[in-house]
Short mmCIF file of C-alpha atoms and ligand atoms in Angstrom, two decimals:
data_model
loop_
_atom_site.label_atom_id
_atom_site.label_comp_id
_atom_site.label_asym_id
_atom_site.label_seq_id
_atom_site.Cartn_x
_atom_site.Cartn_y
_atom_site.Cartn_z
CA MET A 15 5.10 -242.82 -42.97
CA SER A 16 7.40 -244.73 -40.94
CA ARG A 17 6.48 -246.71 -37.81
CA ASP A 18 8.22 -246.54 -34.90
CA PRO A 19 9.12 -249.40 -32.69
CA TRP A 20 6.10 -250.25 -29.63
CA PRO A 21 6.76 -251.48 -26.37
CA THR A 22 5.87 -255.04 -26.80
CA GLY A 23 4.43 -257.97 -24.46
CA GLN A 24 2.71 -257.43 -21.05
CA SER A 25 3.08 -253.69 -20.68
CA SER A 26 1.44 -252.63 -24.05
CA ARG A 27 -1.37 -254.99 -22.85
CA ARG A 28 -1.67 -253.76 -19.44
CA ASP A 29 -1.99 -250.04 -21.10
CA LEU A 30 -4.51 -251.33 -23.51
CA HIS A 31 -6.47 -252.82 -20.52
CA ARG A 32 -6.28 -249.28 -18.83
CA MET A 33 -7.17 -247.67 -21.86
CA ALA A 34 -10.09 -250.21 -22.03
CA LEU A 35 -11.23 -248.99 -18.57
CA ALA A 36 -10.87 -245.18 -19.35
CA LEU A 37 -12.72 -245.86 -22.06
CA ALA A 38 -15.89 -247.28 -20.77
CA LEU A 39 -15.72 -244.83 -18.12
CA ALA A 40 -16.18 -241.89 -20.38
CA PRO A 41 -19.67 -241.07 -21.10
CA TRP A 42 -19.34 -240.94 -25.03
CA ALA A 43 -16.02 -242.32 -25.68
CA SER A 44 -17.16 -245.55 -24.10
CA ALA A 45 -18.76 -246.27 -27.31
CA CYS A 46 -15.31 -246.47 -28.92
CA THR A 47 -14.89 -250.33 -27.86
CA PRO A 48 -11.23 -251.35 -27.70
CA ALA A 49 -10.27 -253.74 -30.32
CA PRO A 50 -8.00 -256.62 -29.66
CA LEU A 51 -4.15 -256.04 -30.08
CA ARG A 52 -3.96 -258.62 -33.08
CA SER A 53 -6.35 -256.44 -35.19
CA LEU A 54 -4.22 -253.30 -34.80
CA SER A 55 -2.42 -253.61 -38.46
CA ALA A 56 -5.62 -254.82 -40.28
CA GLY A 57 -7.80 -252.32 -42.30
CA PRO A 58 -8.59 -251.21 -45.64
CA GLN A 59 -5.92 -250.14 -48.23
CA TRP A 60 -7.04 -246.93 -48.89
CA GLN A 61 -7.32 -245.03 -52.26
CA SER A 62 -7.39 -241.48 -50.96
CA ASP A 63 -6.30 -239.78 -47.42
CA PRO A 64 -8.84 -240.70 -44.69
CA PHE A 65 -7.25 -238.51 -42.63
CA ALA A 66 -8.09 -235.44 -44.82
CA LEU A 67 -10.12 -233.59 -41.93
CA GLY A 68 -6.91 -233.55 -39.82
CA VAL A 69 -6.53 -234.21 -36.29
CA ALA A 70 -7.59 -232.44 -33.12
CA SER A 71 -7.47 -232.39 -29.03
CA GLY A 72 -9.51 -230.91 -26.52
CA GLN A 73 -10.82 -230.56 -23.10
CA PRO A 74 -7.50 -231.16 -21.34
CA GLN A 75 -7.25 -232.02 -17.72
CA PRO A 76 -4.08 -232.89 -15.39
CA ASP A 77 -4.43 -236.26 -16.18
CA SER A 78 -6.12 -236.52 -19.71
CA VAL A 79 -7.03 -234.95 -23.06
CA VAL A 80 -9.86 -235.78 -25.89
CA LEU A 81 -8.07 -237.11 -29.48
CA TRP A 82 -10.04 -236.62 -32.16
CA THR A 83 -10.19 -237.43 -35.84
CA ARG A 84 -12.87 -238.41 -38.59
CA LEU A 85 -12.46 -240.74 -41.73
CA ARG A 86 -13.17 -239.22 -44.40
CA MET A 87 -14.68 -241.71 -47.28
CA ALA A 88 -13.73 -240.29 -50.50
CA GLN A 89 -15.78 -241.82 -53.60
CA ALA A 90 -12.92 -244.58 -54.34
CA ASP A 91 -13.19 -246.08 -50.91
CA ALA A 92 -17.09 -245.79 -50.64
CA ALA A 93 -16.94 -249.52 -50.27
CA HIS A 94 -15.45 -249.17 -46.57
CA GLN A 95 -18.26 -246.67 -45.73
CA ALA A 96 -20.97 -249.24 -44.46
CA GLN A 97 -17.94 -251.15 -42.41
CA PRO A 98 -17.26 -250.46 -38.87
CA GLN A 99 -13.68 -249.29 -39.14
CA THR A 100 -10.82 -249.66 -36.22
CA VAL A 101 -8.25 -246.91 -35.87
CA VAL A 102 -5.55 -246.99 -33.91
CA CYS A 103 -4.33 -244.26 -31.38
CA GLU A 104 -0.43 -243.66 -31.25
CA LEU A 105 0.53 -241.42 -28.23
CA PHE A 106 4.27 -240.22 -28.17
CA ALA A 107 6.47 -238.27 -25.27
CA ASP A 108 8.34 -236.28 -28.09
CA GLU A 109 7.51 -234.19 -31.13
CA ALA A 110 10.05 -236.67 -33.06
CA LEU A 111 8.04 -239.57 -32.52
CA ARG A 112 10.86 -241.43 -30.97
CA GLN A 113 9.27 -242.27 -27.57
CA PRO A 114 6.22 -244.18 -27.91
CA LEU A 115 4.18 -244.21 -24.93
CA ARG A 116 1.14 -246.40 -25.88
CA GLN A 117 -1.40 -247.35 -28.80
CA TRP A 118 -4.75 -248.46 -28.52
CA ALA A 119 -7.58 -249.35 -30.68
CA VAL A 120 -10.83 -247.86 -31.28
CA GLN A 121 -14.06 -248.77 -33.31
CA THR A 122 -16.05 -246.39 -35.17
CA ASP A 123 -18.83 -246.44 -37.79
CA ALA A 124 -21.46 -244.36 -40.10
CA SER A 125 -23.55 -243.96 -37.24
CA ARG A 126 -20.90 -241.13 -35.86
CA ALA A 127 -19.85 -240.23 -39.06
CA HIS A 128 -16.73 -242.50 -38.67
CA SER A 129 -15.36 -240.11 -36.11
CA VAL A 130 -12.88 -240.82 -33.55
CA HIS A 131 -13.21 -239.47 -30.12
CA ALA A 132 -10.18 -241.11 -28.01
CA LEU A 133 -9.63 -240.10 -24.14
CA ALA A 134 -6.19 -240.63 -23.46
CA THR A 135 -5.92 -240.88 -19.56
CA GLY A 136 -3.27 -241.64 -16.81
CA LEU A 137 -1.20 -238.56 -18.35
CA GLN A 138 1.34 -236.31 -16.58
CA PRO A 139 0.05 -232.98 -15.50
CA GLY A 140 1.37 -229.38 -17.66
CA ARG A 141 2.83 -231.28 -20.28
CA SER A 142 2.72 -231.79 -23.96
CA TYR A 143 2.24 -234.86 -26.02
CA TRP A 144 2.46 -235.86 -29.49
CA TYR A 145 -0.24 -238.28 -31.23
CA ARG A 146 -1.48 -239.67 -34.56
CA PHE A 147 -4.09 -242.27 -35.75
CA VAL A 148 -3.34 -245.52 -37.92
CA CYS A 149 -6.41 -247.20 -40.24
CA GLY A 150 -5.08 -249.85 -42.42
CA SER A 151 -2.80 -248.47 -44.84
CA ALA A 152 -3.03 -244.54 -43.84
CA ALA A 153 -1.48 -242.60 -41.07
CA SER A 154 -2.70 -239.26 -39.81
CA PRO A 155 -0.65 -236.41 -39.72
CA VAL A 156 0.75 -235.41 -36.03
CA GLY A 157 -0.88 -233.50 -33.41
CA ARG A 158 0.49 -231.87 -30.39
CA THR A 159 -1.47 -231.70 -27.35
CA ARG A 160 -1.30 -230.70 -23.82
CA THR A 161 -2.52 -231.34 -20.40
CA SER A 162 -3.39 -228.77 -17.68
CA PRO A 163 -1.17 -228.44 -14.75
CA ALA A 164 -2.30 -230.15 -11.38
CA LEU A 165 -5.09 -228.87 -9.66
CA ASN A 166 -2.95 -227.36 -6.74
CA ASP A 167 0.03 -226.42 -8.90
CA LYS A 168 1.13 -222.69 -8.54
CA VAL A 169 1.70 -222.55 -12.26
CA GLU A 170 2.63 -219.25 -13.26
CA ARG A 171 1.05 -218.41 -16.59
CA LEU A 172 -1.73 -219.71 -19.03
CA ARG A 173 -1.20 -218.23 -22.42
CA LEU A 174 -4.65 -218.81 -24.62
CA ALA A 175 -6.05 -217.80 -28.01
CA LEU A 176 -9.70 -216.44 -27.85
CA ALA A 177 -11.25 -216.61 -31.00
CA SER A 178 -14.90 -216.73 -32.71
CA CYS A 179 -16.99 -216.46 -36.01
CA GLN A 180 -15.07 -218.05 -39.00
CA HIS A 181 -17.62 -217.57 -41.98
CA TYR A 182 -15.65 -219.81 -44.42
CA GLU A 183 -17.29 -217.85 -47.32
CA GLN A 184 -16.18 -214.41 -46.12
CA GLY A 185 -12.31 -214.76 -45.43
CA TYR A 186 -9.26 -216.78 -45.25
CA PHE A 187 -8.64 -218.22 -41.71
CA VAL A 188 -5.10 -216.31 -41.42
CA ALA A 189 -5.71 -216.13 -37.76
CA HIS A 190 -5.80 -219.91 -37.28
CA ARG A 191 -2.39 -219.66 -39.58
CA GLU A 192 -0.88 -217.45 -36.70
CA MET A 193 -2.26 -219.21 -33.56
CA ALA A 194 -0.86 -222.17 -35.08
CA GLN A 195 2.68 -220.94 -34.86
CA ARG A 196 2.44 -219.47 -31.12
CA ASP A 197 3.48 -221.17 -28.06
CA LEU A 198 -0.31 -221.49 -26.47
CA ASP A 199 -1.44 -223.63 -23.90
CA VAL A 200 -5.00 -223.84 -25.10
CA VAL A 201 -7.41 -222.32 -28.13
CA LEU A 202 -10.53 -221.09 -26.78
CA PHE A 203 -13.21 -220.76 -29.27
CA VAL A 204 -16.53 -219.16 -28.26
CA GLY A 205 -18.82 -219.90 -31.12
CA ASP A 206 -19.79 -219.69 -34.79
CA TYR A 207 -17.45 -222.44 -35.69
CA ILE A 208 -19.47 -222.86 -39.12
CA TYR A 209 -21.87 -220.68 -40.89
CA GLU A 210 -25.22 -222.45 -41.98
CA SER A 211 -25.86 -219.22 -43.84
CA SER A 212 -24.45 -217.45 -47.08
CA ASN A 213 -24.25 -213.67 -47.77
CA PRO A 214 -23.76 -213.27 -51.58
CA LYS A 215 -21.93 -209.96 -51.11
CA TYR A 216 -19.13 -211.22 -48.99
CA GLN A 217 -17.61 -214.58 -50.82
CA VAL A 218 -14.09 -215.30 -51.04
CA ARG A 219 -14.81 -218.57 -51.66
CA GLN A 220 -18.26 -220.89 -51.25
CA HIS A 221 -19.61 -223.33 -49.05
CA SER A 222 -20.58 -226.34 -50.94
CA GLY A 223 -24.41 -227.27 -50.54
CA GLY A 224 -27.21 -225.40 -49.34
CA VAL A 225 -28.33 -224.43 -45.88
CA PRO A 226 -28.03 -227.40 -43.78
CA THR A 227 -31.02 -228.72 -41.82
CA ARG A 228 -30.27 -232.53 -41.83
CA LEU A 229 -27.86 -234.48 -39.85
CA ASP A 230 -25.96 -235.33 -43.37
CA GLU A 231 -25.99 -231.50 -44.38
CA TYR A 232 -24.21 -230.51 -41.10
CA ARG A 233 -21.90 -233.05 -41.01
CA GLN A 234 -20.98 -231.96 -44.94
CA ARG A 235 -20.42 -228.45 -43.76
CA HIS A 236 -18.39 -229.39 -41.03
CA ALA A 237 -16.18 -231.39 -43.04
CA GLN A 238 -15.97 -228.78 -45.28
CA TYR A 239 -14.62 -226.33 -42.57
CA LYS A 240 -12.29 -228.91 -41.57
CA THR A 241 -10.57 -229.26 -44.80
CA ASP A 242 -9.09 -225.56 -44.21
CA PRO A 243 -5.35 -226.26 -44.21
CA ASP A 244 -5.14 -223.36 -41.55
CA LEU A 245 -7.85 -224.48 -39.25
CA GLN A 246 -6.04 -227.89 -39.53
CA ALA A 247 -3.01 -226.72 -38.37
CA CYS A 248 -4.35 -224.90 -35.34
CA HIS A 249 -6.26 -227.82 -34.43
CA ALA A 250 -3.02 -229.87 -34.91
CA ALA A 251 -0.79 -227.63 -32.66
CA HIS A 252 -3.08 -226.71 -29.37
CA PRO A 253 -5.60 -228.55 -27.47
CA TRP A 254 -8.95 -226.69 -27.79
CA VAL A 255 -11.63 -225.87 -25.24
CA MET A 256 -14.94 -224.59 -26.93
CA THR A 257 -18.45 -223.48 -26.57
CA TRP A 258 -20.76 -222.41 -29.47
CA ASP A 259 -22.90 -219.57 -30.51
CA ASP A 260 -26.01 -219.82 -32.81
CA HIS A 261 -24.64 -220.31 -36.59
CA GLU A 262 -23.69 -224.11 -35.52
CA VAL A 263 -27.59 -224.30 -35.84
CA VAL A 264 -29.24 -221.56 -37.06
CA ASN A 265 -28.73 -217.78 -37.25
CA ASP A 266 -30.35 -216.19 -33.87
CA TYR A 267 -32.10 -219.33 -32.44
CA ALA A 268 -33.03 -219.21 -28.77
CA ASP A 269 -33.84 -222.71 -27.46
CA ASP A 270 -36.73 -224.07 -29.41
CA GLU A 271 -37.19 -220.71 -31.53
CA ASP A 272 -35.79 -220.09 -35.00
CA ASN A 273 -35.42 -217.07 -36.74
CA LYS A 274 -38.51 -217.97 -38.48
CA PHE A 275 -40.77 -219.01 -36.08
CA SER A 276 -40.86 -222.19 -37.15
CA ASP A 277 -42.61 -225.22 -35.39
CA PRO A 278 -40.50 -225.94 -32.04
CA GLN A 279 -40.44 -229.61 -32.45
CA ALA A 280 -38.91 -229.24 -36.30
CA VAL A 281 -36.66 -226.83 -34.50
CA LEU A 282 -35.34 -229.11 -31.67
CA ARG A 283 -34.96 -231.78 -34.58
CA ARG A 284 -32.60 -229.48 -36.69
CA ARG A 285 -30.94 -228.51 -33.56
CA ALA A 286 -30.31 -232.65 -32.50
CA ALA A 287 -29.01 -232.84 -36.09
CA ALA A 288 -26.44 -229.77 -35.70
CA TYR A 289 -25.73 -230.90 -31.98
CA GLN A 290 -25.03 -234.22 -33.06
CA ALA A 291 -22.87 -232.98 -36.27
CA TYR A 292 -20.84 -230.67 -33.91
CA PHE A 293 -19.90 -233.10 -31.59
CA GLU A 294 -18.85 -236.04 -34.15
CA HIS A 295 -16.14 -232.87 -35.41
CA MET A 296 -14.90 -231.48 -32.31
CA PRO A 297 -12.54 -232.87 -30.01
CA LEU A 298 -15.12 -232.90 -27.01
CA ARG A 299 -15.69 -235.67 -24.11
CA LEU A 300 -19.63 -235.42 -24.10
CA GLY A 301 -22.00 -236.54 -26.98
CA PRO A 302 -25.79 -235.47 -27.36
CA ASP A 303 -27.64 -237.10 -24.40
CA ALA A 304 -28.54 -240.22 -25.39
CA GLN A 305 -32.26 -239.86 -23.19
CA GLN A 306 -32.73 -236.56 -25.08
CA PRO A 307 -30.79 -236.53 -28.33
CA GLN A 308 -31.72 -232.91 -28.97
CA ARG A 309 -29.88 -231.70 -25.89
CA MET A 310 -26.30 -231.71 -25.43
CA ARG A 311 -24.36 -229.82 -22.30
CA ILE A 312 -21.29 -228.08 -23.65
CA HIS A 313 -20.76 -225.88 -20.56
CA ASP A 314 -18.20 -226.63 -18.31
CA ARG A 315 -15.46 -225.52 -16.07
CA MET A 316 -11.31 -226.25 -16.26
CA ALA A 317 -8.92 -225.64 -13.82
CA TRP A 318 -5.58 -224.27 -14.59
CA GLY A 319 -3.46 -225.23 -11.42
CA GLN A 320 -4.04 -222.57 -8.76
CA LEU A 321 -3.89 -219.47 -11.13
CA ALA A 322 -7.14 -219.62 -12.83
CA ASP A 323 -10.78 -221.08 -13.51
CA VAL A 324 -12.06 -220.97 -16.76
CA TRP A 325 -15.83 -221.47 -17.51
CA THR A 326 -17.37 -222.28 -20.92
CA LEU A 327 -20.72 -221.22 -20.87
CA ASP A 328 -23.76 -222.03 -23.26
CA CYS A 329 -25.94 -219.30 -23.95
CA ARG A 330 -28.13 -220.65 -26.79
CA GLN A 331 -29.35 -223.81 -25.65
CA TYR A 332 -31.44 -222.74 -22.56
CA ARG A 333 -32.03 -219.12 -22.89
CA SER A 334 -35.43 -217.40 -23.37
CA HIS A 335 -37.14 -216.48 -26.47
CA HIS A 336 -36.07 -213.26 -27.74
CA ALA A 337 -37.70 -210.11 -26.12
CA CYS A 338 -39.93 -208.43 -28.42
CA PRO A 339 -38.88 -209.96 -31.68
CA ASP A 340 -40.42 -208.46 -35.08
CA PRO A 341 -43.67 -210.53 -35.22
CA ASN A 342 -43.25 -211.27 -38.75
CA ARG A 343 -39.70 -212.03 -39.46
CA GLY A 344 -38.05 -213.36 -36.07
CA GLY A 345 -34.68 -213.61 -34.78
CA ALA A 346 -32.44 -210.64 -33.67
CA ARG A 347 -33.59 -207.15 -33.83
CA VAL A 348 -32.39 -203.79 -32.00
CA VAL A 349 -35.54 -202.87 -29.80
CA ALA A 350 -36.52 -200.03 -27.84
CA GLY A 351 -39.23 -199.21 -25.32
CA CYS A 352 -39.23 -203.10 -24.92
CA ALA A 353 -41.19 -203.66 -21.46
CA GLU A 354 -40.43 -207.41 -21.74
CA LEU A 355 -36.91 -206.79 -20.99
CA GLN A 356 -37.76 -205.97 -17.66
CA ASP A 357 -39.24 -209.30 -17.00
CA ALA A 358 -36.79 -211.17 -14.29
CA SER A 359 -37.73 -214.69 -15.17
CA ARG A 360 -36.10 -214.36 -18.67
CA THR A 361 -32.73 -215.67 -18.77
CA MET A 362 -29.58 -216.21 -20.79
CA LEU A 363 -28.16 -219.49 -19.33
CA GLY A 364 -31.02 -221.17 -18.08
CA GLN A 365 -31.93 -221.62 -14.45
CA ALA A 366 -29.87 -224.62 -13.86
CA GLN A 367 -26.72 -223.51 -15.57
CA GLU A 368 -26.99 -220.12 -13.90
CA ALA A 369 -27.20 -221.83 -10.55
CA TRP A 370 -24.08 -224.09 -11.46
CA PHE A 371 -22.33 -221.22 -12.78
CA SER A 372 -22.92 -218.62 -9.94
CA GLN A 373 -22.10 -221.54 -7.14
CA GLY A 374 -19.17 -222.32 -8.99
CA LEU A 375 -18.14 -218.37 -9.37
CA THR A 376 -18.45 -217.86 -5.45
CA GLN A 377 -16.45 -220.70 -4.18
CA SER A 378 -13.74 -220.77 -6.65
CA THR A 379 -10.58 -220.37 -4.69
CA ARG A 380 -8.59 -220.02 -7.87
CA ARG A 381 -6.82 -216.40 -8.83
CA TRP A 382 -8.46 -215.68 -11.87
CA LYS A 383 -12.07 -216.25 -12.98
CA LEU A 384 -12.23 -216.40 -16.97
CA VAL A 385 -15.64 -216.52 -18.29
CA ALA A 386 -16.03 -218.01 -21.82
CA GLN A 387 -19.20 -217.35 -23.52
CA SER A 388 -20.56 -216.75 -26.66
CA THR A 389 -21.49 -213.09 -26.89
CA GLN A 390 -21.13 -209.41 -25.83
CA MET A 391 -21.58 -208.94 -21.94
CA SER A 392 -20.94 -204.55 -22.01
CA SER A 393 -24.06 -202.48 -23.13
CA THR A 394 -24.23 -201.30 -26.57
CA GLY A 395 -27.21 -199.23 -26.67
CA VAL A 396 -27.97 -195.69 -27.88
CA PRO A 397 -30.53 -193.19 -27.31
CA THR A 398 -33.65 -193.16 -29.35
CA PRO A 399 -37.06 -191.39 -28.99
CA LEU A 400 -38.50 -194.47 -27.09
CA GLY A 401 -35.24 -194.79 -24.54
CA ARG A 402 -32.03 -196.40 -25.13
CA SER A 403 -31.83 -199.29 -27.64
CA ALA A 404 -31.16 -203.13 -26.65
CA PHE A 405 -29.81 -205.41 -29.47
CA ASN A 406 -31.82 -208.52 -28.19
CA ASP A 407 -30.08 -211.19 -28.99
CA GLY A 408 -27.09 -210.17 -26.80
CA TRP A 409 -26.73 -209.65 -23.03
CA ASP A 410 -28.80 -206.14 -23.75
CA GLY A 411 -31.46 -208.52 -24.10
CA TYR A 412 -31.66 -210.28 -20.95
CA PRO A 413 -30.49 -207.22 -18.73
CA LEU A 414 -31.96 -208.73 -15.59
CA ALA A 415 -30.08 -212.09 -16.15
CA ARG A 416 -26.65 -210.00 -16.56
CA GLU A 417 -27.52 -207.70 -13.51
CA ARG A 418 -28.07 -210.98 -11.52
CA LEU A 419 -24.58 -212.14 -12.86
CA LEU A 420 -22.71 -209.05 -12.18
CA GLY A 421 -24.81 -208.52 -8.70
CA THR A 422 -23.33 -212.02 -7.43
CA ILE A 423 -19.57 -210.86 -8.52
CA ALA A 424 -20.51 -207.51 -6.44
CA GLN A 425 -22.22 -209.10 -3.69
CA ALA A 426 -19.55 -211.98 -3.34
CA GLN A 427 -16.81 -209.22 -3.50
CA LEU A 428 -15.24 -211.26 -6.05
CA LYS A 429 -12.00 -210.04 -7.48
CA ASP A 430 -10.28 -210.92 -10.86
CA VAL A 431 -13.34 -211.91 -12.74
CA LEU A 432 -12.85 -211.82 -16.80
CA ILE A 433 -15.60 -211.95 -19.59
CA LEU A 434 -14.27 -213.57 -22.81
CA GLY A 435 -16.65 -213.51 -25.70
CA GLY A 436 -17.23 -213.27 -29.41
CA ASP A 437 -20.09 -213.27 -31.53
CA VAL A 438 -20.08 -209.70 -32.56
CA HIS A 439 -17.08 -209.14 -34.93
CA MET A 440 -15.58 -206.53 -33.35
CA ASN A 441 -12.82 -206.33 -30.84
CA VAL A 442 -14.07 -204.91 -27.43
CA ALA A 443 -12.27 -204.18 -23.99
CA ALA A 444 -15.30 -202.72 -21.59
CA ASN A 445 -15.38 -202.23 -17.83
CA LEU A 446 -18.50 -204.23 -16.36
CA ARG A 447 -20.64 -202.35 -13.54
CA VAL A 448 -23.74 -203.87 -12.51
CA GLN A 449 -25.72 -200.63 -13.82
CA ALA A 450 -23.88 -200.34 -17.06
CA ASN A 451 -22.29 -197.09 -17.55
CA ASP A 452 -23.31 -195.48 -14.38
CA GLU A 453 -20.42 -194.30 -12.46
CA ARG A 454 -22.03 -194.55 -9.12
CA SER A 455 -22.07 -198.21 -9.93
CA PRO A 456 -18.89 -199.52 -9.07
CA VAL A 457 -16.77 -201.70 -12.02
CA VAL A 458 -17.17 -205.21 -10.62
CA ALA A 459 -15.48 -207.01 -13.75
CA SER A 460 -13.62 -206.76 -17.08
CA GLU A 461 -14.61 -207.92 -20.60
CA LEU A 462 -12.58 -208.76 -23.68
CA VAL A 463 -14.39 -209.61 -26.68
CA THR A 464 -12.67 -210.92 -29.57
CA THR A 465 -13.30 -210.06 -33.22
CA SER A 466 -14.02 -212.46 -35.73
CA VAL A 467 -11.57 -214.74 -37.43
CA SER A 468 -13.13 -213.97 -40.90
CA SER A 469 -17.17 -212.91 -40.49
CA ARG A 470 -17.70 -209.39 -41.36
CA GLY A 471 -18.25 -206.66 -39.04
CA MET A 472 -20.62 -203.77 -38.53
CA SER A 473 -20.14 -200.30 -40.03
CA GLU A 474 -17.96 -197.90 -38.51
CA THR A 475 -20.84 -195.40 -38.30
CA LEU A 476 -22.89 -197.72 -36.17
CA ALA A 477 -19.37 -198.58 -34.27
CA LYS A 478 -18.88 -195.17 -33.38
CA GLN A 479 -22.42 -194.57 -32.22
CA ILE A 480 -21.71 -197.70 -29.86
CA ARG A 481 -18.55 -195.82 -28.60
CA ASP A 482 -20.05 -192.42 -28.06
CA ASN A 483 -22.75 -193.48 -26.19
CA ASN A 484 -21.56 -196.33 -23.82
CA PRO A 485 -18.38 -195.11 -21.77
CA ASP A 486 -17.97 -198.46 -20.13
CA ILE A 487 -16.54 -199.67 -23.23
CA GLN A 488 -13.01 -198.66 -23.56
CA HIS A 489 -12.03 -199.78 -26.97
CA LEU A 490 -14.38 -201.01 -29.71
CA ARG A 491 -13.38 -201.87 -33.55
CA SER A 492 -15.36 -203.87 -35.91
CA ASP A 493 -12.91 -203.11 -39.22
CA GLU A 494 -10.62 -206.00 -38.53
CA ARG A 495 -10.42 -209.59 -38.34
CA GLY A 496 -8.39 -211.92 -36.39
CA TYR A 497 -8.13 -213.30 -32.75
CA THR A 498 -6.93 -212.09 -29.04
CA LEU A 499 -3.71 -213.19 -27.39
CA VAL A 500 -4.60 -213.54 -23.53
CA ASP A 501 -1.72 -214.29 -21.14
CA VAL A 502 -2.57 -214.98 -17.73
CA GLN A 503 -0.11 -214.37 -15.07
CA ALA A 504 -0.90 -213.95 -11.28
CA ALA A 505 -0.17 -210.19 -11.12
CA GLY A 506 -2.32 -209.53 -14.08
CA VAL A 507 -3.77 -210.40 -17.81
CA SER A 508 -2.46 -208.96 -20.88
CA ALA A 509 -4.47 -209.03 -24.11
CA GLU A 510 -3.11 -208.17 -27.44
CA PHE A 511 -6.30 -207.55 -30.00
CA ARG A 512 -4.09 -209.36 -33.26
CA SER A 513 -6.09 -208.73 -36.39
CA THR A 514 -5.80 -207.48 -40.16
CA PRO A 515 -8.08 -205.35 -42.20
CA HIS A 516 -10.74 -206.90 -43.82
CA PRO A 517 -11.38 -209.06 -45.78
CA ALA A 518 -8.67 -211.67 -44.63
CA MET A 519 -6.78 -212.59 -47.67
CA PRO A 520 -4.75 -215.72 -48.01
CA ALA A 521 -1.21 -213.82 -47.78
CA SER A 522 -2.37 -211.59 -45.12
CA THR A 523 -0.94 -211.22 -41.96
CA LEU A 524 -1.55 -209.98 -38.79
CA ARG A 525 -0.59 -207.05 -36.40
CA THR A 526 -1.33 -205.88 -32.95
CA GLN A 527 -4.17 -203.63 -33.02
CA ALA A 528 -4.25 -202.66 -29.08
CA GLN A 529 -3.21 -203.98 -26.18
CA TRP A 530 -4.98 -204.11 -22.79
CA ARG A 531 -4.38 -205.07 -19.33
CA VAL A 532 -6.12 -206.20 -16.29
CA ASN A 533 -4.38 -205.87 -13.03
CA SER A 534 -5.13 -208.60 -10.13
CA GLY A 535 -7.02 -207.01 -7.67
CA VAL A 536 -8.64 -204.09 -9.48
CA ALA A 537 -11.36 -204.74 -11.79
CA GLY A 538 -11.41 -202.80 -15.17
CA LEU A 539 -9.18 -202.67 -18.00
CA VAL A 540 -6.19 -200.36 -18.63
CA ARG A 541 -3.94 -199.94 -21.58
CA GLY A 542 -1.49 -202.43 -21.83
FE1 LIG B 669 -20.51 -214.53 -36.09
#
């Protein structure tokens, strides 16, 4: 690949100095020590492409964005594995790479799986940038990213794609192929980016390696997902904003409890390994807490001008253990007659995150309050001889925490709150009341849940039971895979469920399953 001319002399050294300062201020990126300019062209002569895992960007702010890549060392390049490597980030103002803005160097090494998290700062709000990485003889593919608008900007639109649940074995990532082609501001991914487990019944392709429990195994799993060309294209096309769900660690985990009641200390060690590998492979600012490596803060808030606040919540790390679990099996299940559900001390977000979120929500002055979290908030219970059922892994398993959250919205008379979720492998449009399905309890917020990119959904029999017994649910279909387009404007939010019948095969294309809309000032869904 030909290289473009770069600004030289004093200005580029000033840029480098500015970047060095920015990197020093970024909590995790501070470990990426800027290298002196003379080393920019040095580096290995690669036998195979070290950028085979692609590039990504994320967590856009009005003046900054995180740029990511990871060097993959194939067998032929194993000699470089033990060496720290210098990677040069190049930033451009145009897609043709004719207008270079700056270059700077970061160092990486095996302790972080040769991942690179480069914080590009001093950027203009609300505009696109292009970037790539260079290491020795190799250059990465070019990525496009975008900063968020200025905080006081009366921006007209936020176009985002909502996605979750991409089991590599259960389908191809055709949803990402389409998202990559779309004109989007942000991809909002709400969990199950990798799957640790397999289901031999549904395999159109296979994971390499067994179920990961150690750091090297989680790294291998993440790397395999990152080799998918459609996923790479979607990362290269848009900045991502992310949170996680359970499969990034282990199915159905809740804080330090896994689905086999393993020793909590062993669960925390496994979780720390999974979190570290997750961070190493994602365009995120923050890494695991150096003081407490089993902790990693992922919950965050992004402002989109004056149009929207977007929260990304963590529904796994701090939650109470499941109510009424199967004493032999552990993990999630559908329960009925479970008194523990009514324990007010039970929490989905943990006390600190819940307080932070409630305060932010009630103090927000932006029009739309978009709340991205990993699962479904509307109730999916059905009548049983023991009373109404509850899926104890979703918000139905934390009904009083849900009541607190929706009660906060009602009490503060907040308008324009839209909950965005995933996890359940179905498209859902629902109205949210403090008391679910009770017409006397007013609708206080709206919910859109996106179907999975590839993971299989529940049977139509069960889906119909849920629809028939939950009038708050306006739309629920579990038979198709895809993502959801969300177009946020001051007057209203329009959503399109884009999907294909399962399984998603390589040549599949998506169509619009349904369109829903939320009008500003009126909580609840209407047909779009
Ligand atoms: Fe999932």
